[in-house]
XYZ file of N, CA and C in Angstrom:
810
model
N 0.854 -0.933 -0.081
C -0.100 -0.239 0.001
C 0.928 1.180 0.085
N 0.420 2.418 -0.582
C 1.439 3.602 -0.805
C 1.251 4.338 0.799
N 2.958 4.773 1.135
C 2.957 4.965 1.980
C 3.774 6.725 1.728
N 3.471 7.747 3.075
C 4.181 8.913 2.473
C 5.629 8.976 3.165
N 6.714 9.472 2.466
C 7.740 9.526 3.118
C 7.943 11.150 3.666
N 9.256 11.398 4.740
C 9.362 12.901 5.359
C 10.432 13.478 5.148
N 10.283 14.433 5.101
C 11.340 15.268 4.975
C 11.879 15.885 5.999
N 12.913 15.769 6.791
C 13.031 16.790 8.396
C 13.879 17.922 7.759
N 14.215 18.104 6.860
C 14.689 19.697 6.302
C 13.509 20.360 6.197
N 12.685 20.393 5.514
C 11.542 21.052 4.669
C 10.467 20.658 5.651
N 9.743 21.622 6.328
C 8.652 21.666 7.146
C 7.531 22.087 6.880
N 6.213 21.592 6.993
C 4.921 21.751 6.916
C 4.271 22.680 8.297
N 3.250 23.481 8.608
C 2.573 23.667 9.647
C 1.455 23.084 9.820
N 1.400 22.449 10.652
C 0.355 21.663 11.184
C -1.179 22.287 11.308
N -2.043 21.415 10.262
C -3.351 22.442 10.854
C -4.190 22.918 11.386
N -3.853 21.971 12.681
C -4.488 21.341 13.711
C -3.572 22.040 15.165
N -2.201 22.419 14.913
C -1.660 22.733 16.028
C -0.875 23.938 15.891
N -0.808 23.763 14.741
C 0.612 24.864 14.393
C 1.896 24.926 14.430
N 1.900 23.735 15.090
C 3.531 23.479 14.762
C 4.226 22.762 13.826
N 5.284 23.049 13.894
C 6.280 22.477 12.360
C 6.395 21.150 12.514
N 6.114 20.765 11.284
C 6.140 19.096 11.135
C 7.273 18.877 10.153
N 7.300 17.750 9.887
C 8.060 17.316 8.532
C 7.396 17.656 7.285
N 8.082 18.009 6.504
C 7.410 17.761 5.082
C 7.133 16.357 4.304
N 5.742 16.051 4.257
C 5.528 14.719 3.993
C 4.915 14.992 2.387
N 5.233 13.570 1.725
C 4.788 13.441 0.371
C 4.885 12.044 0.301
N 4.291 12.096 -1.182
C 4.226 10.638 -2.410
C 5.019 10.450 -3.118
N 5.221 9.681 -3.534
C 6.439 9.326 -4.485
C 5.971 8.057 -5.404
N 5.901 8.186 -7.123
C 5.519 7.542 -7.830
C 6.943 6.529 -7.918
N 7.835 6.694 -7.664
C 9.111 5.993 -7.649
C 9.324 5.588 -6.402
N 9.235 4.337 -5.566
C 9.588 4.281 -4.205
C 10.888 4.296 -4.249
N 11.577 3.885 -4.923
C 12.893 3.476 -4.452
C 14.244 4.651 -4.944
N 13.316 5.832 -5.043
C 13.896 7.244 -5.300
C 14.091 7.958 -3.946
N 12.968 7.825 -2.803
C 13.325 8.370 -1.959
C 13.627 9.754 -1.655
N 13.548 10.390 -2.424
C 14.097 11.566 -2.527
C 13.069 13.265 -2.003
N 13.176 13.979 -1.297
C 12.188 15.116 -1.148
C 12.039 15.736 -2.318
N 10.334 16.231 -2.895
C 10.233 16.786 -3.905
C 10.280 18.431 -3.802
N 11.106 18.627 -2.735
C 11.644 20.101 -2.683
C 12.622 20.421 -2.654
N 13.517 20.015 -1.528
C 15.181 20.064 -1.627
C 16.063 18.929 -2.440
N 15.330 17.758 -2.483
C 16.370 16.566 -3.713
C 16.869 15.836 -2.783
N 16.951 15.727 -1.068
C 17.497 15.018 -0.240
C 16.991 13.713 0.141
N 17.589 13.138 0.414
C 17.427 11.507 1.136
C 15.782 11.417 1.928
N 14.951 11.400 1.977
C 14.126 10.851 3.109
C 13.886 9.673 3.777
N 14.404 9.597 4.885
C 15.065 8.060 5.496
C 13.294 7.797 6.635
N 12.268 8.619 6.445
C 11.156 8.273 7.550
C 10.266 7.980 6.664
N 9.477 7.065 7.443
C 7.727 6.971 5.917
C 6.829 6.934 7.080
N 5.679 7.375 6.491
C 4.347 7.510 7.297
C 3.286 7.239 6.959
N 2.363 6.826 7.576
C 1.384 6.196 7.441
C 0.363 7.272 6.203
N -0.307 6.902 5.732
C -0.883 7.985 4.642
C -1.964 8.402 5.358
N -3.247 7.752 6.132
C -4.372 8.003 6.605
C -4.140 8.409 8.030
N -3.530 8.070 9.132
C -3.222 8.642 10.613
C -2.128 9.595 10.411
N -0.928 9.753 9.379
C 0.560 10.256 9.459
C 1.246 10.281 10.547
N 1.172 9.188 11.248
C 2.537 8.688 12.062
C 2.959 7.919 11.355
N 4.190 7.811 12.083
C 5.517 7.156 11.751
C 5.400 5.504 11.461
N 6.129 5.005 10.506
C 5.983 3.631 10.465
C 6.814 2.983 10.605
N 7.247 1.598 11.094
C 8.551 0.764 11.392
C 8.929 0.680 10.039
N 10.555 0.860 9.681
C 11.319 0.786 8.844
C 11.039 -0.376 7.664
N 10.463 -1.543 8.101
C 9.980 -2.882 7.388
C 8.598 -3.060 6.631
N 8.336 -1.383 6.935
C 7.005 -1.810 5.973
C 7.262 -0.282 4.622
N 8.339 -0.603 4.264
C 9.102 0.972 3.502
C 8.173 0.455 2.131
N 8.213 1.140 1.642
C 7.144 1.986 0.496
C 7.337 0.883 -1.065
N 8.593 0.592 -1.419
C 8.678 -0.722 -2.240
C 8.207 -2.034 -2.316
N 7.578 -2.399 -1.495
C 6.991 -3.421 -1.036
C 5.561 -3.362 -0.639
N 4.993 -4.276 -1.484
C 3.496 -4.650 -0.726
C 3.116 -4.609 0.484
N 2.511 -4.135 1.551
C 1.678 -4.502 2.907
C 0.428 -4.748 2.908
N 0.590 -5.383 4.085
C -0.848 -5.627 4.921
C -0.794 -5.555 6.568
N -1.267 -4.764 6.590
C -1.594 -4.277 8.569
C -2.559 -5.472 8.813
N -2.353 -6.322 9.794
C -3.120 -7.188 10.519
C -3.128 -6.886 11.749
N -4.235 -6.269 12.757
C -4.611 -5.804 13.882
C -5.479 -7.183 14.844
N -4.559 -7.115 15.735
C -4.709 -8.172 16.831
C -5.009 -7.246 17.615
N -6.742 -7.688 17.738
C -7.537 -6.996 18.956
C -7.979 -8.050 19.921
N -8.612 -7.914 20.973
C -9.129 -8.716 22.237
C -8.741 -8.168 23.407
N -9.700 -8.035 24.307
C -9.968 -8.365 25.777
C -8.322 -8.389 26.716
N -8.302 -7.846 27.344
C -6.922 -7.842 28.354
C -7.094 -9.511 28.946
N -5.715 -10.265 28.801
C -5.630 -11.393 29.398
C -5.977 -12.680 27.839
N -6.492 -12.129 27.025
C -6.885 -12.885 25.892
C -5.965 -13.349 24.957
N -4.685 -13.425 25.483
C -3.542 -14.150 24.690
C -3.458 -13.209 23.580
N -2.940 -12.094 23.103
C -2.908 -11.501 22.111
C -1.274 -12.104 21.160
N -0.459 -11.402 22.220
C 0.697 -11.285 22.161
C 1.609 -12.722 22.033
N 0.916 -13.455 23.049
C 1.063 -14.901 23.016
C 0.988 -15.687 21.969
N -0.373 -15.310 21.022
C -0.878 -15.952 19.437
C -0.085 -15.467 18.522
N 0.352 -13.938 18.743
C 1.537 -13.385 17.489
C 2.625 -14.593 17.278
N 3.315 -14.537 18.675
C 4.193 -14.924 18.864
C 4.470 -16.646 18.604
N 3.226 -17.501 19.114
C 3.183 -18.882 18.442
C 2.647 -18.708 16.546
N 2.179 -17.964 15.997
C 1.260 -18.507 14.933
C 3.191 -17.802 14.352
N 3.914 -16.597 14.168
C 5.319 -16.303 13.325
C 6.018 -17.880 13.613
N 6.351 -17.885 14.782
C 7.134 -19.182 15.371
C 6.745 -20.485 14.306
N 5.446 -20.853 14.259
C 5.376 -22.054 13.302
C 5.398 -21.499 11.876
N 5.309 -20.634 11.110
C 5.294 -19.949 10.002
C 7.086 -20.046 9.617
N 7.759 -19.609 10.912
C 9.084 -19.720 10.503
C 9.324 -21.153 10.215
N 8.921 -22.270 11.599
C 9.539 -23.349 11.158
C 8.734 -24.044 10.154
N 7.700 -24.072 9.630
C 7.098 -24.256 8.322
C 8.155 -23.926 7.344
N 8.548 -23.506 7.042
C 9.327 -22.879 5.883
C 10.965 -23.623 5.991
N 11.274 -23.708 7.574
C 12.570 -24.363 7.551
C 12.293 -26.273 7.122
N 11.528 -26.727 7.496
C 10.843 -27.795 7.225
C 10.795 -27.973 5.847
N 10.529 -27.239 4.647
C 10.597 -27.062 3.689
C 10.866 -26.563 2.694
N 12.595 -26.306 2.336
C 13.156 -25.678 1.956
C 13.424 -25.463 0.833
N 12.641 -26.201 0.133
C 12.445 -26.238 -1.254
C 11.382 -25.940 -1.687
N 10.233 -25.113 -0.967
C 9.157 -24.598 -1.067
C 9.427 -23.148 -1.834
N 8.323 -22.605 -2.491
C 8.395 -21.567 -3.065
C 8.297 -20.436 -2.622
N 7.708 -20.646 -1.525
C 7.331 -19.737 -0.393
C 8.594 -19.585 0.872
N 9.105 -18.175 0.855
C 9.940 -18.104 1.985
C 9.282 -17.058 3.028
N 10.031 -17.156 4.523
C 9.599 -16.109 5.216
C 10.640 -15.727 5.880
N 11.000 -14.603 6.004
C 11.907 -13.818 6.900
C 11.434 -12.717 7.938
N 11.853 -11.675 9.150
C 11.686 -10.660 9.401
C 12.057 -9.622 8.356
N 11.133 -8.741 8.130
C 11.397 -7.377 7.448
C 12.355 -6.517 8.087
N 12.311 -6.607 9.257
C 13.601 -5.690 10.097
C 13.824 -6.262 11.518
N 15.403 -5.729 11.590
C 15.901 -5.816 13.002
C 15.153 -5.552 14.657
N 14.076 -4.649 14.144
C 13.394 -4.448 15.356
C 12.454 -5.534 15.586
N 11.638 -6.209 14.180
C 10.480 -7.289 14.717
C 11.695 -8.727 15.049
N 12.525 -8.890 14.611
C 13.352 -10.167 14.719
C 13.853 -10.284 16.246
N 14.151 -8.897 16.468
C 14.863 -9.118 18.228
C 13.291 -8.977 19.418
N 12.042 -8.258 18.632
C 10.834 -8.389 19.698
C 10.737 -10.086 19.888
N 10.437 -10.639 18.845
C 10.185 -11.881 18.490
C 11.351 -12.833 19.390
N 12.445 -12.719 19.106
C 13.098 -13.422 19.990
C 13.200 -13.334 21.327
N 12.982 -11.880 22.039
C 12.423 -11.837 23.261
C 11.325 -12.196 23.745
N 10.481 -12.573 23.242
C 8.890 -13.001 23.398
C 9.461 -13.999 23.580
N 9.880 -14.747 22.751
C 10.351 -16.693 22.889
C 11.146 -16.960 24.432
N 11.948 -15.796 24.748
C 13.118 -16.237 25.404
C 12.186 -15.871 26.724
N 11.169 -15.313 27.143
C 10.342 -15.086 28.425
C 9.610 -16.129 28.207
N 9.096 -16.674 27.026
C 7.783 -17.578 27.212
C 8.718 -18.546 27.978
N 10.250 -19.082 27.204
C 10.751 -20.628 27.423
C 11.476 -20.443 29.023
N 11.884 -19.320 29.719
C 12.429 -19.263 30.859
C 10.928 -19.043 32.082
N 9.932 -17.900 31.622
C 9.182 -17.622 32.750
C 7.355 -18.469 32.569
N 7.528 -18.593 31.048
C 5.917 -19.372 31.135
C 5.307 -18.501 29.988
N 5.397 -16.924 30.368
C 4.746 -15.753 29.954
C 5.260 -14.895 29.379
N 4.539 -14.327 28.895
C 5.121 -12.757 27.911
C 4.887 -11.913 28.316
N 5.616 -10.881 29.100
C 5.213 -9.706 29.509
C 4.985 -8.478 28.617
N 4.355 -8.066 28.212
C 4.050 -6.857 27.304
C 5.012 -5.719 28.208
N 5.184 -4.457 27.231
C 5.692 -3.608 28.133
C 4.362 -2.734 28.401
N 4.696 -1.413 29.366
C 3.704 -0.699 30.041
C 3.106 0.335 28.903
N 4.008 0.057 27.716
C 3.306 1.428 26.599
C 2.234 1.227 26.291
N 1.459 1.916 25.926
C -0.099 1.733 25.296
C 0.068 2.377 24.124
N 1.470 2.094 23.540
C 1.768 1.892 21.706
C 1.583 0.629 21.906
N 1.267 0.299 20.072
C 1.280 -1.110 19.787
C 2.902 -1.566 19.407
N 2.922 -2.648 19.689
C 4.290 -3.268 19.057
C 3.914 -3.919 18.230
N 4.550 -3.808 17.013
C 4.955 -4.106 15.543
C 5.632 -5.222 15.503
N 4.861 -6.187 14.606
C 6.157 -7.316 14.849
C 6.089 -8.166 13.318
N 6.733 -7.482 12.178
C 6.631 -7.436 10.655
C 7.448 -8.237 9.900
N 6.904 -9.439 9.314
C 7.336 -10.455 8.100
C 7.450 -10.353 6.872
N 8.104 -10.473 6.103
C 7.913 -10.754 4.954
C 7.910 -12.097 4.338
N 6.870 -11.879 3.366
C 6.829 -13.109 2.679
C 7.404 -13.045 0.983
N 7.845 -13.884 0.715
C 8.487 -14.099 -0.508
C 8.100 -15.261 -1.224
N 7.179 -14.894 -2.605
C 6.840 -16.003 -3.517
C 8.036 -16.331 -4.445
N 7.499 -17.559 -5.064
C 8.148 -17.651 -6.316
C 7.611 -17.332 -7.478
N 8.656 -17.879 -8.380
C 7.828 -17.521 -9.852
C 7.585 -15.773 -10.572
N 8.365 -15.235 -9.613
C 8.388 -14.043 -9.800
C 7.504 -12.922 -9.394
N 6.313 -13.502 -8.542
C 5.100 -12.652 -7.867
C 6.008 -11.702 -7.038
N 5.111 -10.627 -6.530
C 5.612 -9.600 -5.834
C 5.539 -9.910 -4.427
N 6.448 -9.825 -3.569
C 6.774 -10.222 -2.139
C 5.804 -8.846 -0.994
N 5.044 -9.474 0.056
C 4.450 -8.959 0.433
C 4.957 -9.067 1.912
N 4.441 -7.930 2.575
C 4.906 -7.431 4.566
C 3.666 -7.398 5.273
N 3.640 -8.615 5.909
C 2.564 -8.675 7.186
C 3.234 -7.943 8.274
N 2.499 -7.093 9.044
C 2.527 -6.327 9.977
C 1.713 -6.629 10.841
N 1.897 -7.449 12.187
C 1.314 -7.709 13.050
C 1.154 -6.620 14.218
N -0.108 -5.954 14.051
C -0.148 -4.295 15.092
C -0.357 -5.008 16.273
N -0.149 -5.150 17.651
C -0.337 -5.517 19.226
C -0.653 -4.924 20.314
N -1.588 -3.971 20.517
C -1.897 -3.266 21.590
C -2.564 -3.922 22.762
N -1.713 -3.356 23.887
C -2.382 -3.554 25.438
C -3.707 -3.828 25.115
N -4.658 -4.551 25.881
C -6.107 -5.231 25.942
C -7.056 -4.165 26.389
N -6.251 -3.402 27.523
C -7.273 -2.452 27.978
C -7.246 -1.270 26.979
N -6.884 -1.266 26.190
C -7.354 0.124 25.057
C -8.943 -0.048 24.716
N -8.950 -1.447 23.986
C -10.215 -2.021 23.546
C -11.500 -1.753 24.640
N -11.172 -1.535 25.801
C -12.718 -1.217 26.549
C -12.987 0.390 26.474
N -12.239 1.106 25.828
C -12.658 2.591 25.853
C -12.393 3.146 24.613
N -13.544 3.133 24.011
C -13.965 3.926 22.297
C -12.635 5.253 22.380
N -12.862 5.912 23.219
C -11.326 7.172 23.330
C -9.978 6.872 23.112
N -9.825 5.550 24.044
C -8.306 4.954 23.979
C -7.815 4.588 22.688
N -9.003 3.931 22.083
C -8.638 2.945 20.519
C -8.067 4.613 19.563
N -9.440 5.330 19.877
C -9.264 6.845 18.653
C -7.544 7.089 19.246
N -7.237 7.090 20.360
C -5.980 7.774 20.544
C -4.338 6.888 20.214
N -4.977 5.444 20.757
C -3.914 4.420 20.767
C -3.661 3.184 19.598
N -5.052 3.127 19.094
C -5.356 2.230 18.234
C -6.005 2.480 16.511
N -5.888 3.629 16.099
C -6.191 4.067 15.354
C -6.202 3.502 13.919
N -5.049 2.593 13.996
C -4.679 2.272 12.495
C -5.889 1.167 12.455
N -6.463 0.511 13.383
C -7.460 -0.350 13.040
C -8.386 -0.179 12.198
N -8.714 1.164 11.699
C -9.772 1.355 10.733
C -9.126 1.219 9.428
N -7.930 1.458 9.208
C -7.343 1.683 8.027
C -6.473 0.249 7.925
N -6.847 -0.956 8.684
C -6.297 -2.380 8.661
C -6.585 -3.174 7.727
N -5.464 -4.114 6.713
C -6.029 -4.901 5.850
C -7.058 -5.799 6.859
N -6.800 -6.606 8.103
C -8.038 -7.557 8.454
C -7.585 -7.178 10.007
N -8.312 -7.949 10.690
C -8.582 -8.029 11.852
C -8.944 -9.374 12.341
N -7.577 -9.606 13.361
C -8.041 -10.738 14.199
C -8.394 -10.620 15.672
N -9.642 -11.427 15.846
C -10.304 -10.867 17.365
C -10.326 -11.993 17.896
N -9.225 -12.132 19.091
C -8.846 -13.062 20.170
C -9.812 -12.979 21.491
N -10.541 -14.072 21.727
C -11.362 -14.049 22.522
C -11.445 -15.605 23.443
N -10.777 -15.130 25.142
C -10.798 -16.686 25.754
C -11.628 -16.919 26.475
N -11.484 -18.532 26.532
C -12.887 -19.150 26.755
C -13.860 -19.117 27.970
N -12.484 -18.357 28.974
C -13.132 -18.066 30.539
C -13.769 -16.710 30.678
N -13.408 -15.811 29.300
C -13.965 -15.069 29.096
C -15.397 -14.546 28.656
N -15.787 -15.711 27.892
C -17.160 -16.317 27.371
C -17.580 -17.199 28.655
N -17.429 -17.704 28.978
C -18.663 -18.835 30.106
C -18.261 -18.738 31.581
N -17.528 -17.574 32.210
C -16.582 -17.242 33.651
C -18.326 -16.015 33.727
N -19.258 -16.511 34.226
C -19.629 -14.997 34.621
C -19.257 -14.634 35.758
N -18.964 -14.939 36.925
C -18.042 -14.340 37.905
C -17.029 -13.595 37.738
N -16.330 -14.075 36.576
C -15.401 -13.208 36.180
C -15.413 -11.829 35.258
N -16.936 -12.286 34.326
C -17.305 -10.998 34.279
C -17.715 -9.916 35.048
N -18.311 -10.177 36.048
C -19.341 -9.461 36.661
C -17.837 -8.966 37.942
N -17.135 -9.461 37.982
C -16.110 -9.091 39.171
C -15.359 -7.862 38.892
N -14.584 -7.107 39.372
C -13.518 -6.400 39.130
C -12.480 -6.582 38.800
N -11.765 -5.940 38.125
C -10.370 -6.766 37.112
C -9.565 -6.343 38.152
N -8.106 -6.898 38.211
C -7.125 -6.421 38.668
C -6.905 -5.247 38.899
N -6.387 -4.509 40.196
C -6.165 -2.763 40.547
C -7.530 -2.315 40.321
N -8.543 -2.727 40.484
C -10.139 -2.108 40.046
C -9.897 -1.889 38.814
N -9.699 -2.762 37.837
C -9.880 -2.016 36.667
C -11.642 -2.479 36.010
N -11.977 -1.850 35.394
C -13.380 -2.819 35.103
C -13.409 -4.038 34.171
N -14.323 -4.619 33.908
C -13.890 -5.910 33.370
C -13.958 -5.758 31.854
N -13.516 -6.811 30.908
C -14.334 -6.660 29.686
C -14.792 -7.443 29.055
N -15.736 -7.438 28.446
C -16.527 -8.975 28.113
C -16.482 -8.709 26.033
N -16.291 -9.723 25.420
C -15.907 -9.944 24.381
C -16.512 -9.149 23.239
N -18.049 -9.048 23.557
C -19.212 -8.568 22.757
C -18.886 -6.718 23.246
N -18.237 -6.312 24.386
C -18.382 -5.146 24.242
C -17.017 -4.453 23.458
N -15.845 -5.095 23.527
C -14.779 -5.315 22.755
C -15.033 -5.183 21.217
N -15.710 -6.037 20.754
C -16.099 -6.198 19.371
C -17.177 -5.118 18.789
N -17.810 -4.487 19.653
C -18.976 -3.325 19.522
C -17.792 -2.066 19.331
N -16.966 -2.194 20.353
C -16.039 -0.497 20.203
C -15.127 -0.814 18.940
N -15.160 -1.848 18.264
C -13.602 -1.650 17.322
C -14.771 -1.591 16.070
N -15.875 -2.502 15.837
C -16.976 -1.856 14.668
C -17.193 -0.758 14.427
N -17.519 0.283 16.176
C -17.930 1.415 15.898
C -16.611 2.055 15.114
N -15.339 1.821 15.879
C -14.549 2.713 15.426
C -14.212 2.752 13.980
N -14.356 1.384 13.565
C -14.004 1.239 11.741
C -15.194 2.265 11.018
N -16.494 1.902 11.858
C -17.319 2.725 10.744
C -17.506 3.808 10.798
N -16.935 4.708 12.390
C -17.045 6.097 12.370
C -15.797 6.510 11.176
N -14.737 5.720 10.852
C -13.788 6.290 10.237
C -14.123 5.310 8.434
N -15.014 5.194 8.510
C -15.152 4.507 6.911
C -15.879 5.660 6.226
N -15.409 5.778 4.633
C -16.000 6.530 4.041
C -17.218 5.826 3.262
N -17.691 4.828 3.427
C -19.220 3.999 3.031
C -20.441 4.614 4.093
N -21.010 5.086 3.204
C -22.874 5.470 3.368
C -23.388 4.420 4.576
N -24.179 5.323 5.491
C -24.710 4.400 6.546
C -25.208 3.407 6.379
N -25.123 2.134 6.916
C -25.329 0.724 6.494
C -24.697 0.251 5.418
N -23.984 0.559 4.847
C -23.304 -0.376 3.983
C -22.523 -1.144 4.987
N -22.302 -2.302 3.811
C -20.766 -3.287 4.801
C -19.945 -3.429 4.663
N -19.004 -3.060 5.705
C -17.627 -2.936 5.615
C -17.067 -4.414 5.358
N -16.241 -4.014 4.289
C -15.170 -5.622 3.837
C -14.200 -5.933 4.352
N -13.822 -5.501 5.364
C -12.860 -5.473 6.193
C -12.697 -7.139 6.842
N -11.729 -8.004 6.307
C -11.852 -9.709 6.924
C -11.638 -9.466 8.114
N -12.914 -9.944 9.097
C -12.347 -10.149 10.274
C -12.325 -12.053 10.873
N -11.485 -12.389 11.905
C -11.435 -13.444 12.049
C -11.681 -13.431 13.437
N -12.033 -14.214 14.428
C -12.418 -14.331 15.713
C -12.003 -16.158 15.560
N -10.796 -15.987 16.938
C -10.098 -17.190 17.113
C -10.713 -16.841 18.840
N -10.562 -18.471 19.505
C -11.085 -18.857 20.639
C -9.357 -18.986 21.330
N -9.110 -18.463 22.485
C -8.025 -18.868 22.774
C -8.171 -19.771 24.096
N -7.403 -19.972 24.981
C -7.188 -20.727 26.314
C -8.802 -21.830 26.422
N -8.702 -22.511 24.967
C -9.628 -23.814 24.705
C -9.146 -24.767 25.687
N -7.976 -25.118 26.106
C -7.752 -26.505 27.217
C -8.110 -26.195 28.645
N -9.216 -24.700 28.954
C -9.779 -24.587 30.182
C -10.930 -25.183 30.038
N -11.233 -25.698 28.864
C -13.025 -25.442 29.059
C -13.626 -26.507 29.952
N -12.805 -28.053 30.014
C -13.542 -28.855 31.106
C -13.902 -28.641 32.273
N -12.534 -27.738 32.793
C -12.866 -27.292 33.966
C -13.393 -26.197 34.466
N -14.205 -25.271 32.838
C -15.536 -24.267 33.405
C -16.987 -25.017 33.577
N -16.683 -26.411 32.737
C -17.869 -27.221 32.612
C -18.267 -27.244 34.051
N -17.557 -27.611 35.156
C -18.182 -27.803 36.495
C -18.489 -26.310 37.061
N -17.911 -25.326 37.187
C -17.659 -24.340 37.547
C -18.774 -22.977 37.327
N -19.257 -23.590 35.932
C -20.180 -22.490 35.381
C -21.316 -22.727 34.703
N -21.163 -24.101 34.052
C -22.254 -24.442 33.219
C -23.042 -25.785 34.532
N -22.668 -25.773 35.197
C -24.021 -26.860 36.454
C -24.331 -25.591 36.938
N -23.569 -24.541 37.581
C -23.871 -23.789 38.962
C -25.106 -23.020 37.716
N -25.094 -22.408 36.930
C -25.769 -21.204 36.451
C -27.068 -21.915 35.050
N -26.230 -22.946 34.166
C -27.531 -23.770 33.724
C -28.167 -24.881 34.089
N -27.746 -25.393 35.391
C -28.665 -26.491 35.622
C -29.739 -26.592 34.932
N -30.222 -27.846 34.128
C -31.421 -28.438 33.998
C -31.784 -27.353 32.579
N -31.071 -27.135 31.720
C -31.385 -26.592 30.663
C -30.677 -27.173 29.590
N -30.709 -27.079 28.390
C -30.897 -27.978 26.768
C -29.255 -27.833 26.738
N -28.646 -26.718 27.402
C -27.456 -26.473 27.012
C -26.291 -27.588 27.822
N -27.156 -27.480 28.791
C -26.109 -28.606 30.195
C -26.355 -29.713 29.266
N -27.607 -30.169 29.167
C -27.843 -31.484 28.809
C -27.435 -31.931 27.235
N -27.016 -30.828 26.244
C -25.845 -31.345 25.407
C -24.753 -31.612 25.619
N -24.370 -30.922 27.026
C -22.808 -31.214 26.437
C -22.606 -32.477 27.730
N -23.860 -32.750 28.566
C -23.450 -34.175 29.193
C -23.569 -35.172 27.713
N -24.544 -34.851 27.061
C -24.431 -35.797 26.175
C -23.243 -35.958 24.938
N -22.113 -35.222 25.318
C -21.040 -34.977 24.480
C -20.073 -35.783 25.197
């Protein structure tokens, strides 16, 4: 997708704040990467939608796709991205004769993935940074037969962001222009009403998967140029995580809350 390039020598006035900012421009030939005013090399790239800086792995001469990883707090977003990328890497190693190859698009992505793997192997969990900014991991897929390579950028932001539409606007506004959304739903967040109704850690209010999905779709709809009521064509995948705890939830939730119901009878029949 097209990106903007920024020149830090030539500046423009921000129409909203009045502050000076890098002059941003588009190029027909991304490989040139020189300012259309002064002719100096432009080493920074920016999103054409939100005007925010983009990581180096999303350089303009490669087709890119942004995959937004969404979900409530503790739904396993970072773990999911780490496991997905590691599985893809191992798959390409097993079949070296395949016409498809995969590699990290930049050094930052490789270091982030290795850090997450180390935490998982030594501590059994992956700790996110305390920043509200998204962590971005970019991989590059190269195809055989002369096909154009593509960069897949996985944007992973803290789950608390999705509980508040204002925080989504401030820290996850990339969602409205993403190529696809993967919404993670933890099994216990669906079936444990006790966890849904109780206050979360440090007094934070609970998050339900349906409220997270509502906030995301409202954000996408608000930033869409489509007329009201039109169908948004952005792909959305819903992935259920922590399915290994489902047998334990049967006794703690289904038996106590759905006693005598058709759902409980169906579960017992299986």
